[in-house]
C-alpha cells in the first residue's frame, strides 16, 4: 500500500467523485431496473394471497402457462439442434459463403418481432404464399400452436449458435481431428470430445433461448390470433387480462414470468462463472465472432 | 489448404441451411414479395401517409432520446462496474441483464404501473407537472429500459481491457483527470460506444411489447411504427401492413449494416491496441 500511495489515484478515483457517481448510478438503477421488478410482486399480491392463488389457478391462465411451456418444449430443442449444427458447420469447416451464413443467422436479432409476425402471415396466412394450399389441405399453422412455435423459432434463431460459434472457433479443430484420425466416428467425436468442451456455453445459450421463447410477445401476438383459452401464451394472456382491467390477475401472471427472468439471471451468473458467455458481446451480426481465416 | 478430415459437414450444413431457409429467409422473402407486389405508387402512398410519417417521427425521436439517456446512464453504469469496488457490485452487474431476461410485456405493464398518474413515480412526477405514461416520454422510458444492456455490455469489456499504463503516462505528463478522460480514455472507448449506441438505437426502433402498454397509442402522437403495422393487420389491410412492416425491415437492415461497419472498426481498433 505504501508504495502505491505515491502514485496519483486513477482517473475518477477521487473519493468524492467516486462516491457521488456510485450513488447516482445506484439510484437510477433502483428506479429504472429494480423498481419494475418490485412493482410486479407488489401488484400481484396487492389483494392478498387468496386473490393471487385464484388468479394463477384460473383455467385460462393455466392454459396459457401450458401453451407457453409446450411451445418452449418444442422450439428450444429444435433451436438447440440447429444451433449446434450451425456452429459445427461454421467452425469446423471452411466453405464459400460462411460469413454470409453467419450474418443471415443473426438477422432475427435486428428485426422487430412485429415484422417477424407479419412476415409469417404472408407465408402461412390466407393471403400468403402457402395459405390457400394449407387451407384446402385442412392444415392449421397460423392461429394455432405451429405458428406460435415457428414465430418463436424465428426470434430465437441466433441464440444457441452465437454462444457456441465464438467458443468453438477459439477451441479450433485439433482435438476433433485427433479423435477422428484415431478412428472415432463423427458422433463419437462430437459427444466425447466437442460436447464436454462446449457444455456450459450450450446450456447458457439454451437458458437464454428458453427465456426469450417463453417471453416472446410481438411476433407471437401477430400469429396466434389471441384466442382466449386456446392460443394465448402467457405474455399474451397478461395483455388480455391487463386490458380487461384485471390488474391483479395480469400481475399475477406476470409474476410467473418475472420469476423465470430472475431464475434466468441466476443461471446466467452461475454459467458465466464456469466461463460461458464470455465470447459473445451484444451484437446484431456475427461479424466479429469469426475472424477471417487466412488460408 | 483446408483438409476436410472431420465428418459431418453435409449433415450439419444441411440442417443449418434448411432451418435458416424455412425459419428466417422464407418469411422475410414473403414479406418483401408482398410489399413489392403493391406497385410503387400504392406503396409510396401507404408509407408516406400522414399517420405513417407521424409514427416514424415518434419512433425515431423516442429512440434517439432513449439512446441518449442510455449513453449517459449506461456509460456511468459500465464505468462504476469496472472501475470501482463497492458492496453489491456483482448484484448490479447481474441486474443489468434484467431487461434482456424480463419478457417485454411484463416490462411494459411494470413500467406503466410505476409511471401511470397514480403509480409510485408517476404521482411524484405528476406533481411536478410531468406526465410520463401515455406520452412520448413513456415510449422513451420503455425503449431505454429494453435497450440498456446493449450499451453497458458493449462498453464494459473494452473498459476492462483498457491499459492502465496509458492513463499513468498521461498523469505523469501532468494531465488533469478531465483532460485524460477526454483525450485518452474516451477516444479509446469511442468505437465501442458507437457500436453500443447503434445496437441500442436499432433495438429501440423495433421494440413493441414494452411500449404499447405505456404509450397510449394515439395515432399521430404516441403511435409507434410497429404498432401501426399491427393495427393495419387487425383491420385486415394486409397491403398496408406489408408496406409498413417493410419500412421497418429496411430500417433494420440499414442499422445492421451501420452496426457491422462500426463493430468491424471497433474490433480493428482493439486488435491493434
Coordinates of C-alpha atoms in Angstrom, one line a residue:
Chain A
X1 CA 0.0 0.0 0.0
X2 CA 2.8 2.4 1.0
X3 CA 4.4 2.3 -2.4
X4 CA 1.1 2.6 -4.2
X5 CA 0.3 5.7 -2.3
X6 CA 3.0 7.7 -4.1
X7 CA 1.1 7.3 -7.3
X8 CA -1.8 9.6 -8.0
X9 CA -5.2 7.9 -7.9
X10 CA -6.5 6.6 -11.2
X11 CA -8.8 8.8 -13.2
X12 CA -12.1 9.2 -11.5
X13 CA -10.9 7.6 -8.2
X14 CA -11.1 10.7 -6.0
X15 CA -13.3 9.6 -3.1
X16 CA -15.8 12.4 -3.5
X17 CA -16.4 11.9 -7.2
X18 CA -16.3 8.1 -6.8
X19 CA -19.0 8.1 -4.1
X20 CA -21.2 10.6 -6.0
X21 CA -21.0 8.5 -9.2
X22 CA -21.7 5.2 -7.4
X23 CA -24.6 6.8 -5.5
X24 CA -26.1 8.3 -8.7
X25 CA -25.8 5.0 -10.6
X26 CA -27.4 3.1 -7.7
X27 CA -30.3 5.5 -7.5
X28 CA -31.0 5.3 -11.2
X29 CA -30.6 1.5 -11.2
X30 CA -33.1 1.3 -8.3
X31 CA -35.7 3.4 -10.1
X32 CA -35.1 2.0 -13.5
X33 CA -34.4 -1.7 -13.1
X34 CA -35.2 -2.8 -9.5
X35 CA -38.5 -0.9 -9.2
X36 CA -40.1 -2.6 -12.2
X37 CA -39.3 -6.0 -10.7
X38 CA -40.6 -5.0 -7.3
X39 CA -43.8 -3.4 -8.6
X40 CA -44.7 -6.7 -10.3
X41 CA -44.6 -8.5 -6.9
X42 CA -46.4 -5.7 -5.1
X43 CA -49.2 -5.5 -7.6
X44 CA -49.5 -9.3 -7.9
X45 CA -50.1 -9.6 -4.2
X46 CA -51.9 -6.3 -3.7
X47 CA -55.1 -8.1 -2.9
X48 CA -53.6 -10.8 -0.9
X49 CA -52.5 -14.4 -1.4
X50 CA -56.0 -15.7 -2.0
X51 CA -56.6 -13.5 -5.0
X52 CA -53.2 -14.3 -6.3
X53 CA -53.8 -18.0 -6.0
X54 CA -57.2 -17.7 -7.7
X55 CA -55.7 -15.7 -10.5
X56 CA -53.0 -18.3 -11.1
X57 CA -55.4 -21.2 -10.9
X58 CA -57.8 -19.6 -13.4
X59 CA -58.3 -22.1 -16.2
X60 CA -57.3 -19.6 -18.9
X61 CA -54.1 -18.7 -17.1
X62 CA -53.3 -22.4 -16.6
X63 CA -53.9 -23.0 -20.2
X64 CA -51.7 -20.1 -21.1
X65 CA -48.9 -21.5 -18.9
X66 CA -49.3 -24.9 -20.5
X67 CA -49.2 -23.4 -24.0
X68 CA -46.1 -21.4 -23.2
X69 CA -44.3 -24.5 -21.7
X70 CA -45.4 -26.6 -24.7
X71 CA -44.0 -24.0 -27.1
X72 CA -40.7 -23.9 -25.3
X73 CA -40.5 -27.7 -25.2
X74 CA -40.8 -27.8 -29.0
X75 CA -39.0 -24.7 -30.0
X76 CA -36.0 -24.8 -27.7
X77 CA -34.8 -28.4 -28.5
X78 CA -35.2 -27.8 -32.3
X79 CA -33.4 -24.5 -31.9
X80 CA -30.6 -26.1 -29.9
X81 CA -30.1 -28.8 -32.5
X82 CA -29.9 -26.1 -35.2
X83 CA -27.5 -24.0 -33.1
X84 CA -25.1 -27.0 -32.6
X85 CA -25.3 -28.0 -36.3
X86 CA -24.7 -24.4 -37.4
X87 CA -21.8 -24.0 -35.0
X88 CA -20.3 -27.3 -36.1
X89 CA -20.6 -26.4 -39.8
X90 CA -19.3 -22.9 -39.4
X91 CA -16.4 -23.5 -37.1
X92 CA -15.1 -26.9 -38.2
X93 CA -15.2 -26.4 -41.9
X94 CA -14.2 -23.7 -44.5
X95 CA -16.7 -23.2 -47.2
X96 CA -17.8 -20.4 -49.5
X97 CA -20.4 -18.1 -48.0
X98 CA -19.6 -18.9 -44.4
X99 CA -19.6 -15.3 -43.3
X100 CA -22.7 -14.6 -45.2
X101 CA -24.4 -17.5 -43.4
X102 CA -23.4 -16.1 -40.1
X103 CA -25.0 -12.8 -40.9
X104 CA -28.2 -14.5 -42.0
X105 CA -28.4 -16.5 -38.8
X106 CA -28.1 -13.3 -36.8
X107 CA -30.7 -11.3 -38.8
X108 CA -33.6 -12.1 -36.4
X109 CA -31.7 -10.1 -33.7
X110 CA -32.1 -6.9 -35.6
X111 CA -35.7 -7.4 -36.8
X112 CA -38.7 -6.1 -34.9
X113 CA -40.8 -9.0 -33.6
X114 CA -43.8 -7.4 -35.3
X115 CA -42.1 -7.6 -38.7
X116 CA -41.4 -11.3 -38.0
X117 CA -45.0 -11.9 -37.2
X118 CA -46.3 -10.1 -40.3
X119 CA -43.7 -12.0 -42.4
X120 CA -45.1 -15.3 -41.2
X121 CA -48.6 -14.2 -42.0
X122 CA -47.5 -13.8 -45.6
X123 CA -46.2 -17.3 -45.7
X124 CA -48.9 -19.3 -43.9
X125 CA -51.8 -16.9 -43.8
X126 CA -54.7 -17.0 -46.3
X127 CA -53.3 -14.0 -48.1
X128 CA -49.8 -15.6 -48.0
X129 CA -47.8 -18.0 -50.2
X130 CA -49.0 -21.3 -48.8
X131 CA -52.1 -20.2 -47.0
X132 CA -54.7 -21.3 -49.7
X133 CA -53.0 -24.7 -50.2
X134 CA -52.8 -25.2 -46.4
X135 CA -56.4 -24.4 -46.0
X136 CA -57.6 -26.8 -48.7
X137 CA -55.4 -29.5 -47.1
X138 CA -57.0 -28.5 -43.7
X139 CA -53.7 -27.9 -42.1
X140 CA -53.7 -25.1 -39.5
X141 CA -50.5 -23.3 -38.9
X142 CA -51.5 -19.8 -38.1
X143 CA -53.6 -19.0 -35.1
X144 CA -52.5 -22.4 -33.7
X145 CA -49.5 -24.0 -32.0
X146 CA -47.4 -24.5 -35.1
X147 CA -47.5 -20.8 -35.9
X148 CA -46.6 -19.8 -32.4
X149 CA -43.7 -22.3 -32.4
X150 CA -42.4 -21.1 -35.8
X151 CA -42.5 -17.4 -34.8
X152 CA -40.7 -18.3 -31.5
X153 CA -38.0 -20.1 -33.5
X154 CA -37.6 -17.1 -35.7
X155 CA -36.9 -14.6 -32.9
X156 CA -34.6 -17.1 -31.1
X157 CA -32.8 -18.5 -34.2
X158 CA -29.3 -17.0 -33.3
X159 CA -29.4 -17.7 -29.5
X160 CA -27.6 -21.0 -29.2
X161 CA -25.4 -20.6 -32.3
X162 CA -24.0 -17.3 -31.2
X163 CA -22.9 -18.7 -27.9
X164 CA -21.2 -21.7 -29.4
X165 CA -19.6 -20.2 -32.5
X166 CA -17.0 -17.9 -30.8
X167 CA -16.1 -20.7 -28.3
X168 CA -15.8 -23.4 -30.9
X169 CA -13.8 -21.1 -33.1
X170 CA -11.4 -20.4 -30.3
X171 CA -11.1 -24.1 -29.5
X172 CA -10.0 -24.9 -33.0
X173 CA -10.3 -28.3 -34.7
X174 CA -7.2 -30.1 -33.4
X175 CA -9.0 -32.2 -30.8
X176 CA -11.7 -33.4 -33.2
X177 CA -9.1 -34.1 -35.9
X178 CA -7.1 -36.1 -33.5
X179 CA -10.2 -38.1 -32.4
X180 CA -11.3 -38.9 -35.9
X181 CA -7.7 -39.8 -37.0
X182 CA -7.7 -42.3 -34.1
X183 CA -10.8 -43.9 -35.6
X184 CA -13.6 -42.3 -33.7
X185 CA -16.8 -41.8 -35.6
X186 CA -18.2 -38.3 -36.1
X187 CA -20.9 -38.8 -33.5
X188 CA -18.5 -40.3 -31.0
X189 CA -16.1 -37.3 -31.6
X190 CA -18.9 -34.9 -31.0
X191 CA -20.2 -36.5 -27.9
X192 CA -16.9 -37.4 -26.2
X193 CA -14.6 -34.5 -27.4
X194 CA -16.6 -31.5 -28.5
X195 CA -19.6 -31.6 -26.2
X196 CA -17.7 -31.7 -22.9
X197 CA -15.8 -28.6 -24.0
X198 CA -18.9 -26.6 -25.0
X199 CA -21.5 -27.8 -22.5
X200 CA -21.6 -24.7 -20.4
X201 CA -21.8 -22.4 -23.4
X202 CA -24.5 -24.7 -24.8
X203 CA -26.5 -24.6 -21.6
X204 CA -26.1 -20.8 -21.5
X205 CA -27.5 -20.5 -25.0
X206 CA -30.4 -22.8 -24.1
X207 CA -31.2 -20.8 -21.0
X208 CA -31.3 -17.5 -22.9
X209 CA -33.2 -19.1 -25.7
X210 CA -35.8 -20.5 -23.4
X211 CA -36.3 -17.2 -21.6
X212 CA -36.9 -15.5 -24.9
X213 CA -39.3 -18.2 -26.2
X214 CA -41.4 -18.1 -23.0
X215 CA -41.4 -14.3 -23.0
X216 CA -41.9 -13.5 -26.7
X217 CA -44.8 -11.1 -27.2
X218 CA -44.8 -9.2 -30.5
X219 CA -44.2 -12.0 -33.1
X220 CA -46.5 -14.4 -31.3
X221 CA -49.1 -11.8 -30.8
X222 CA -49.4 -11.5 -34.6
X223 CA -49.5 -15.2 -35.5
X224 CA -51.5 -16.5 -32.5
X225 CA -54.9 -14.9 -33.1
X226 CA -55.2 -14.3 -29.4
X227 CA -57.9 -16.8 -28.8
X228 CA -58.6 -16.9 -25.1
X229 CA -58.0 -20.3 -23.6
X230 CA -56.7 -21.6 -26.9
X231 CA -53.9 -19.7 -28.5
X232 CA -52.9 -17.3 -25.7
X233 CA -49.4 -17.8 -24.5
X234 CA -48.6 -16.4 -21.1
X235 CA -47.3 -13.0 -22.3
X236 CA -50.4 -12.6 -24.5
X237 CA -52.7 -13.6 -21.6
X238 CA -51.1 -10.9 -19.5
X239 CA -52.0 -8.3 -22.1
X240 CA -55.5 -9.6 -22.3
X241 CA -56.0 -9.5 -18.5
X242 CA -54.4 -6.1 -18.3
X243 CA -56.8 -4.6 -21.0
X244 CA -59.7 -6.3 -19.2
X245 CA -58.7 -4.2 -16.1
X246 CA -58.0 -7.4 -14.2
X247 CA -54.8 -5.8 -12.9
X248 CA -54.2 -8.3 -10.1
X249 CA -54.6 -11.2 -12.5
X250 CA -52.3 -9.6 -15.1
X251 CA -49.6 -9.0 -12.5
X252 CA -50.1 -12.5 -11.0
X253 CA -49.4 -14.0 -14.5
X254 CA -46.6 -11.5 -15.0
X255 CA -45.0 -12.6 -11.7
X256 CA -44.5 -16.1 -13.1
X257 CA -42.5 -14.7 -16.0
X258 CA -40.7 -12.3 -13.6
X259 CA -39.6 -15.4 -11.6
X260 CA -38.5 -17.0 -14.8
X261 CA -36.4 -13.9 -15.6
X262 CA -34.8 -14.0 -12.2
X263 CA -34.0 -17.7 -12.5
X264 CA -32.6 -17.0 -15.9
X265 CA -30.3 -14.3 -14.5
X266 CA -29.1 -16.5 -11.7
X267 CA -28.4 -19.4 -14.1
X268 CA -26.6 -16.9 -16.3
X269 CA -24.3 -15.7 -13.5
X270 CA -23.6 -19.3 -12.4
X271 CA -22.8 -20.3 -16.0
X272 CA -20.6 -17.3 -16.5
X273 CA -18.6 -18.4 -13.5
X274 CA -17.9 -21.5 -15.5
X275 CA -16.7 -19.5 -18.4
X276 CA -19.8 -19.4 -20.6
X277 CA -20.9 -16.2 -22.3
X278 CA -17.5 -14.6 -22.4
X279 CA -17.2 -14.9 -26.2
X280 CA -20.3 -13.1 -27.2
X281 CA -20.7 -9.4 -26.8
X282 CA -24.1 -7.9 -27.6
X283 CA -24.4 -7.9 -31.4
X284 CA -26.8 -7.5 -34.2
X285 CA -24.5 -9.5 -36.5
X286 CA -21.8 -12.1 -36.0
X287 CA -19.2 -10.1 -37.8
X288 CA -16.6 -10.2 -35.1
X289 CA -17.2 -13.7 -33.9
X290 CA -15.4 -15.4 -36.8
X291 CA -12.2 -13.7 -37.8
X292 CA -11.4 -14.2 -41.5
X293 CA -9.3 -17.3 -41.7
X294 CA -6.3 -16.8 -43.8
X295 CA -5.5 -19.7 -46.0
Chain B
X1 CA -5.2 -25.7 -47.6
X2 CA -8.3 -27.0 -46.0
X3 CA -8.1 -30.7 -45.3
X4 CA -11.6 -32.0 -44.7
X5 CA -10.8 -34.7 -42.2
X6 CA -13.8 -34.0 -39.9
X7 CA -17.0 -35.7 -40.8
X8 CA -20.5 -34.2 -40.6
X9 CA -20.3 -31.3 -43.0
X10 CA -23.2 -32.4 -45.2
X11 CA -25.5 -33.1 -42.1
X12 CA -24.6 -30.0 -40.2
X13 CA -24.7 -27.7 -43.1
X14 CA -27.8 -29.4 -44.4
X15 CA -29.7 -28.8 -41.1
X16 CA -28.4 -25.2 -40.9
X17 CA -29.4 -24.3 -44.4
X18 CA -32.9 -25.9 -44.2
X19 CA -33.6 -24.2 -40.8
X20 CA -32.3 -20.8 -41.9
X21 CA -34.3 -21.1 -45.2
X22 CA -37.6 -22.1 -43.6
X23 CA -37.4 -20.1 -40.4
X24 CA -35.6 -16.9 -41.5
X25 CA -35.3 -16.4 -45.3
X26 CA -38.7 -17.7 -46.4
X27 CA -40.9 -15.4 -44.2
X28 CA -38.7 -12.3 -44.9
X29 CA -38.8 -13.0 -48.6
X30 CA -42.6 -13.5 -48.5
X31 CA -42.9 -10.1 -46.8
X32 CA -40.7 -8.4 -49.4
X33 CA -42.6 -10.1 -52.2
X34 CA -45.9 -8.9 -50.7
X35 CA -44.7 -5.4 -50.3
X36 CA -43.1 -5.4 -53.8
X37 CA -46.3 -6.6 -55.4
X38 CA -48.0 -3.4 -54.3
X39 CA -46.6 -1.3 -57.1
X40 CA -44.6 1.8 -56.5
X41 CA -47.5 4.3 -56.3
X42 CA -49.6 2.3 -53.8
X43 CA -46.5 1.5 -51.8
X44 CA -45.5 5.1 -51.6
X45 CA -49.0 6.3 -50.8
X46 CA -49.1 4.0 -47.8
X47 CA -45.6 4.5 -46.4
X48 CA -45.8 8.3 -46.8
X49 CA -49.2 8.8 -45.4
X50 CA -49.5 11.4 -42.6
X51 CA -50.2 8.8 -40.0
X52 CA -47.2 6.7 -41.1
X53 CA -44.9 9.7 -41.1
X54 CA -46.1 10.7 -37.7
X55 CA -45.3 7.2 -36.4
X56 CA -41.8 7.3 -37.9
X57 CA -41.2 10.6 -36.2
X58 CA -42.3 9.5 -32.8
X59 CA -40.5 6.2 -33.1
X60 CA -37.2 7.7 -34.2
X61 CA -37.3 10.7 -31.8
X62 CA -38.2 8.5 -28.8
X63 CA -35.4 6.0 -29.8
X64 CA -32.9 8.9 -30.1
X65 CA -33.9 10.2 -26.7
X66 CA -33.8 6.7 -25.1
X67 CA -30.3 6.1 -26.7
X68 CA -29.1 9.5 -25.4
X69 CA -30.3 8.6 -21.9
X70 CA -28.7 5.2 -22.1
X71 CA -25.5 6.7 -23.4
X72 CA -25.1 8.7 -20.2
X73 CA -26.6 6.2 -17.7
X74 CA -25.2 3.1 -19.5
X75 CA -21.7 4.6 -19.7
X76 CA -21.8 5.6 -16.0
X77 CA -23.0 2.1 -15.1
X78 CA -20.3 0.4 -17.1
X79 CA -17.7 2.8 -15.5
X80 CA -18.9 2.2 -12.0
X81 CA -18.9 -1.6 -12.5
X82 CA -15.5 -1.8 -14.0
X83 CA -13.5 0.9 -12.1
X84 CA -15.0 0.8 -8.6
X85 CA -15.4 -1.9 -6.0
X86 CA -18.4 -1.5 -3.7
X87 CA -20.8 -3.8 -1.9
X88 CA -23.5 -5.1 -4.2
X89 CA -21.4 -4.6 -7.4
X90 CA -21.9 -8.1 -8.6
X91 CA -25.6 -7.9 -7.9
X92 CA -25.9 -4.7 -10.0
X93 CA -23.8 -6.4 -12.7
X94 CA -26.2 -9.3 -12.9
X95 CA -29.2 -6.9 -12.8
X96 CA -28.0 -5.1 -16.0
X97 CA -29.3 -8.1 -18.0
X98 CA -32.8 -8.0 -16.5
X99 CA -34.2 -6.1 -19.5
X100 CA -33.0 -9.0 -21.7
X101 CA -34.4 -11.7 -19.4
X102 CA -37.7 -10.0 -18.5
X103 CA -40.4 -10.5 -21.2
X104 CA -41.3 -7.3 -22.9
X105 CA -45.0 -7.5 -22.0
X106 CA -44.1 -7.8 -18.3
X107 CA -41.7 -4.9 -18.5
X108 CA -44.4 -2.9 -20.2
X109 CA -47.1 -3.4 -17.5
X110 CA -44.5 -2.9 -14.8
X111 CA -43.3 0.4 -16.2
X112 CA -46.8 1.5 -16.8
X113 CA -47.7 0.7 -13.2
X114 CA -44.7 2.8 -12.0
X115 CA -45.2 5.8 -14.3
X116 CA -49.0 5.9 -14.5
X117 CA -50.5 9.0 -12.9
X118 CA -51.4 7.0 -9.8
X119 CA -48.1 5.0 -9.8
X120 CA -45.1 5.3 -7.5
X121 CA -43.1 7.5 -9.7
X122 CA -46.0 8.8 -11.8
X123 CA -47.7 10.5 -8.9
X124 CA -44.5 12.3 -7.8
X125 CA -43.7 13.4 -11.4
X126 CA -47.3 14.4 -11.8
X127 CA -47.0 16.9 -9.0
X128 CA -44.0 18.4 -10.8
X129 CA -46.2 18.7 -13.9
X130 CA -44.6 15.8 -15.8
X131 CA -46.8 13.2 -17.4
X132 CA -44.9 10.1 -18.5
X133 CA -47.5 7.4 -19.2
X134 CA -49.4 7.7 -22.4
X135 CA -46.9 10.3 -23.8
X136 CA -43.8 10.0 -25.9
X137 CA -41.8 10.2 -22.7
X138 CA -43.4 6.9 -21.7
X139 CA -42.3 5.4 -25.1
X140 CA -38.8 6.7 -24.4
X141 CA -38.7 5.1 -21.0
X142 CA -39.8 1.7 -22.3
X143 CA -37.2 1.9 -25.1
X144 CA -34.5 3.0 -22.7
X145 CA -35.3 0.0 -20.4
X146 CA -35.2 -2.6 -23.1
X147 CA -32.0 -1.3 -24.7
X148 CA -29.9 -0.5 -21.7
X149 CA -27.9 -3.8 -21.7
X150 CA -26.7 -3.2 -25.2
X151 CA -24.8 -0.1 -24.2
X152 CA -23.4 -1.4 -20.9
X153 CA -22.3 -4.7 -22.3
X154 CA -20.5 -3.2 -25.3
X155 CA -18.6 -0.6 -23.3
X156 CA -17.9 -2.8 -20.2
X157 CA -15.4 -5.3 -21.8
X158 CA -13.4 -2.6 -23.6
X159 CA -13.2 -0.5 -20.4
X160 CA -12.0 -3.6 -18.6
X161 CA -9.2 -4.2 -21.2
X162 CA -8.0 -0.6 -21.1
X163 CA -4.3 -0.5 -20.3
X164 CA -3.7 1.5 -17.1
X165 CA -0.3 2.4 -18.4
X166 CA -1.8 4.8 -20.8
X167 CA -3.5 6.8 -18.0
X168 CA -0.4 6.6 -15.9
X169 CA 1.7 8.0 -18.7
X170 CA -0.8 10.9 -19.2
X171 CA -0.8 11.5 -15.4
X172 CA 3.0 11.6 -15.3
X173 CA 2.9 14.2 -18.0
X174 CA 0.7 16.3 -15.8
X175 CA -2.7 15.8 -17.4
X176 CA -5.7 16.6 -15.3
X177 CA -8.4 13.9 -14.8
X178 CA -10.8 15.7 -17.1
X179 CA -8.3 16.1 -19.9
X180 CA -7.1 12.5 -19.5
X181 CA -10.7 11.3 -19.7
X182 CA -11.4 13.4 -22.7
X183 CA -8.2 12.9 -24.6
X184 CA -7.0 9.4 -23.6
X185 CA -9.9 7.3 -22.3
X186 CA -12.8 8.5 -24.4
X187 CA -11.1 8.1 -27.8
X188 CA -10.2 4.5 -26.9
X189 CA -13.8 3.8 -26.0
X190 CA -15.4 5.6 -28.9
X191 CA -15.7 2.7 -31.2
X192 CA -17.3 0.5 -28.5
X193 CA -19.6 3.4 -27.6
X194 CA -20.7 3.9 -31.2
X195 CA -21.3 0.2 -31.6
X196 CA -23.4 0.1 -28.4
X197 CA -25.3 3.2 -29.4
X198 CA -26.2 1.8 -32.8
X199 CA -27.3 -1.5 -31.2
X200 CA -29.5 0.2 -28.6
X201 CA -31.0 2.5 -31.2
X202 CA -31.8 -0.4 -33.6
X203 CA -33.4 -2.3 -30.7
X204 CA -35.5 0.7 -29.8
X205 CA -36.8 1.2 -33.3
X206 CA -38.2 -2.3 -33.4
X207 CA -39.4 -2.6 -29.8
X208 CA -43.1 -3.3 -29.4
X209 CA -44.2 -5.3 -26.3
X210 CA -42.8 -2.9 -23.7
X211 CA -44.0 0.2 -25.4
X212 CA -47.7 -0.5 -26.3
X213 CA -48.8 -0.6 -22.6
X214 CA -47.2 2.7 -21.6
X215 CA -47.6 4.6 -24.9
X216 CA -51.3 5.5 -25.1
X217 CA -51.2 4.5 -28.7
X218 CA -52.9 7.6 -30.1
X219 CA -52.5 8.0 -33.9
X220 CA -50.3 11.0 -34.9
X221 CA -48.9 11.4 -31.4
X222 CA -48.0 8.2 -29.5
X223 CA -48.3 5.5 -32.1
X224 CA -45.1 3.7 -32.9
X225 CA -44.5 2.3 -36.4
X226 CA -44.5 -1.3 -35.3
X227 CA -48.0 -0.8 -33.7
X228 CA -49.2 0.9 -36.9
X229 CA -48.3 -2.3 -38.8
X230 CA -50.1 -4.4 -36.2
X231 CA -53.2 -2.2 -36.4
X232 CA -53.3 -2.4 -40.2
X233 CA -53.2 -6.1 -39.8
X234 CA -56.1 -6.2 -37.4
X235 CA -58.1 -4.1 -39.9
X236 CA -57.3 -6.8 -42.5
X237 CA -55.5 -4.2 -44.5
X238 CA -52.7 -6.6 -45.4
X239 CA -51.1 -4.5 -48.1
X240 CA -50.6 -1.6 -45.7
X241 CA -49.3 -3.9 -43.1
X242 CA -46.8 -5.4 -45.6
X243 CA -45.7 -1.9 -46.7
X244 CA -45.2 -0.5 -43.2
X245 CA -43.5 -3.7 -42.0
X246 CA -41.2 -3.5 -45.0
X247 CA -40.2 0.0 -43.9
X248 CA -39.2 -1.4 -40.5
X249 CA -37.4 -4.2 -42.3
X250 CA -35.4 -1.9 -44.5
X251 CA -34.5 0.3 -41.5
X252 CA -33.4 -2.8 -39.6
X253 CA -31.1 -3.8 -42.5
X254 CA -29.7 -0.3 -42.7
X255 CA -29.0 -0.4 -38.9
X256 CA -27.4 -3.8 -39.3
X257 CA -25.1 -2.5 -42.0
X258 CA -24.1 0.5 -39.8
X259 CA -23.6 -1.6 -36.8
X260 CA -21.5 -4.1 -38.7
X261 CA -19.2 -1.3 -40.0
X262 CA -18.9 0.2 -36.6
X263 CA -18.2 -3.1 -34.9
X264 CA -15.6 -4.1 -37.5
X265 CA -13.9 -0.8 -36.9
X266 CA -14.1 -1.2 -33.1
X267 CA -12.5 -4.6 -33.5
X268 CA -9.7 -3.4 -35.7
X269 CA -9.1 -0.7 -33.2
X270 CA -8.9 -3.0 -30.2
X271 CA -6.9 -5.6 -32.1
X272 CA -4.3 -3.1 -32.9
X273 CA -4.2 -1.6 -29.4

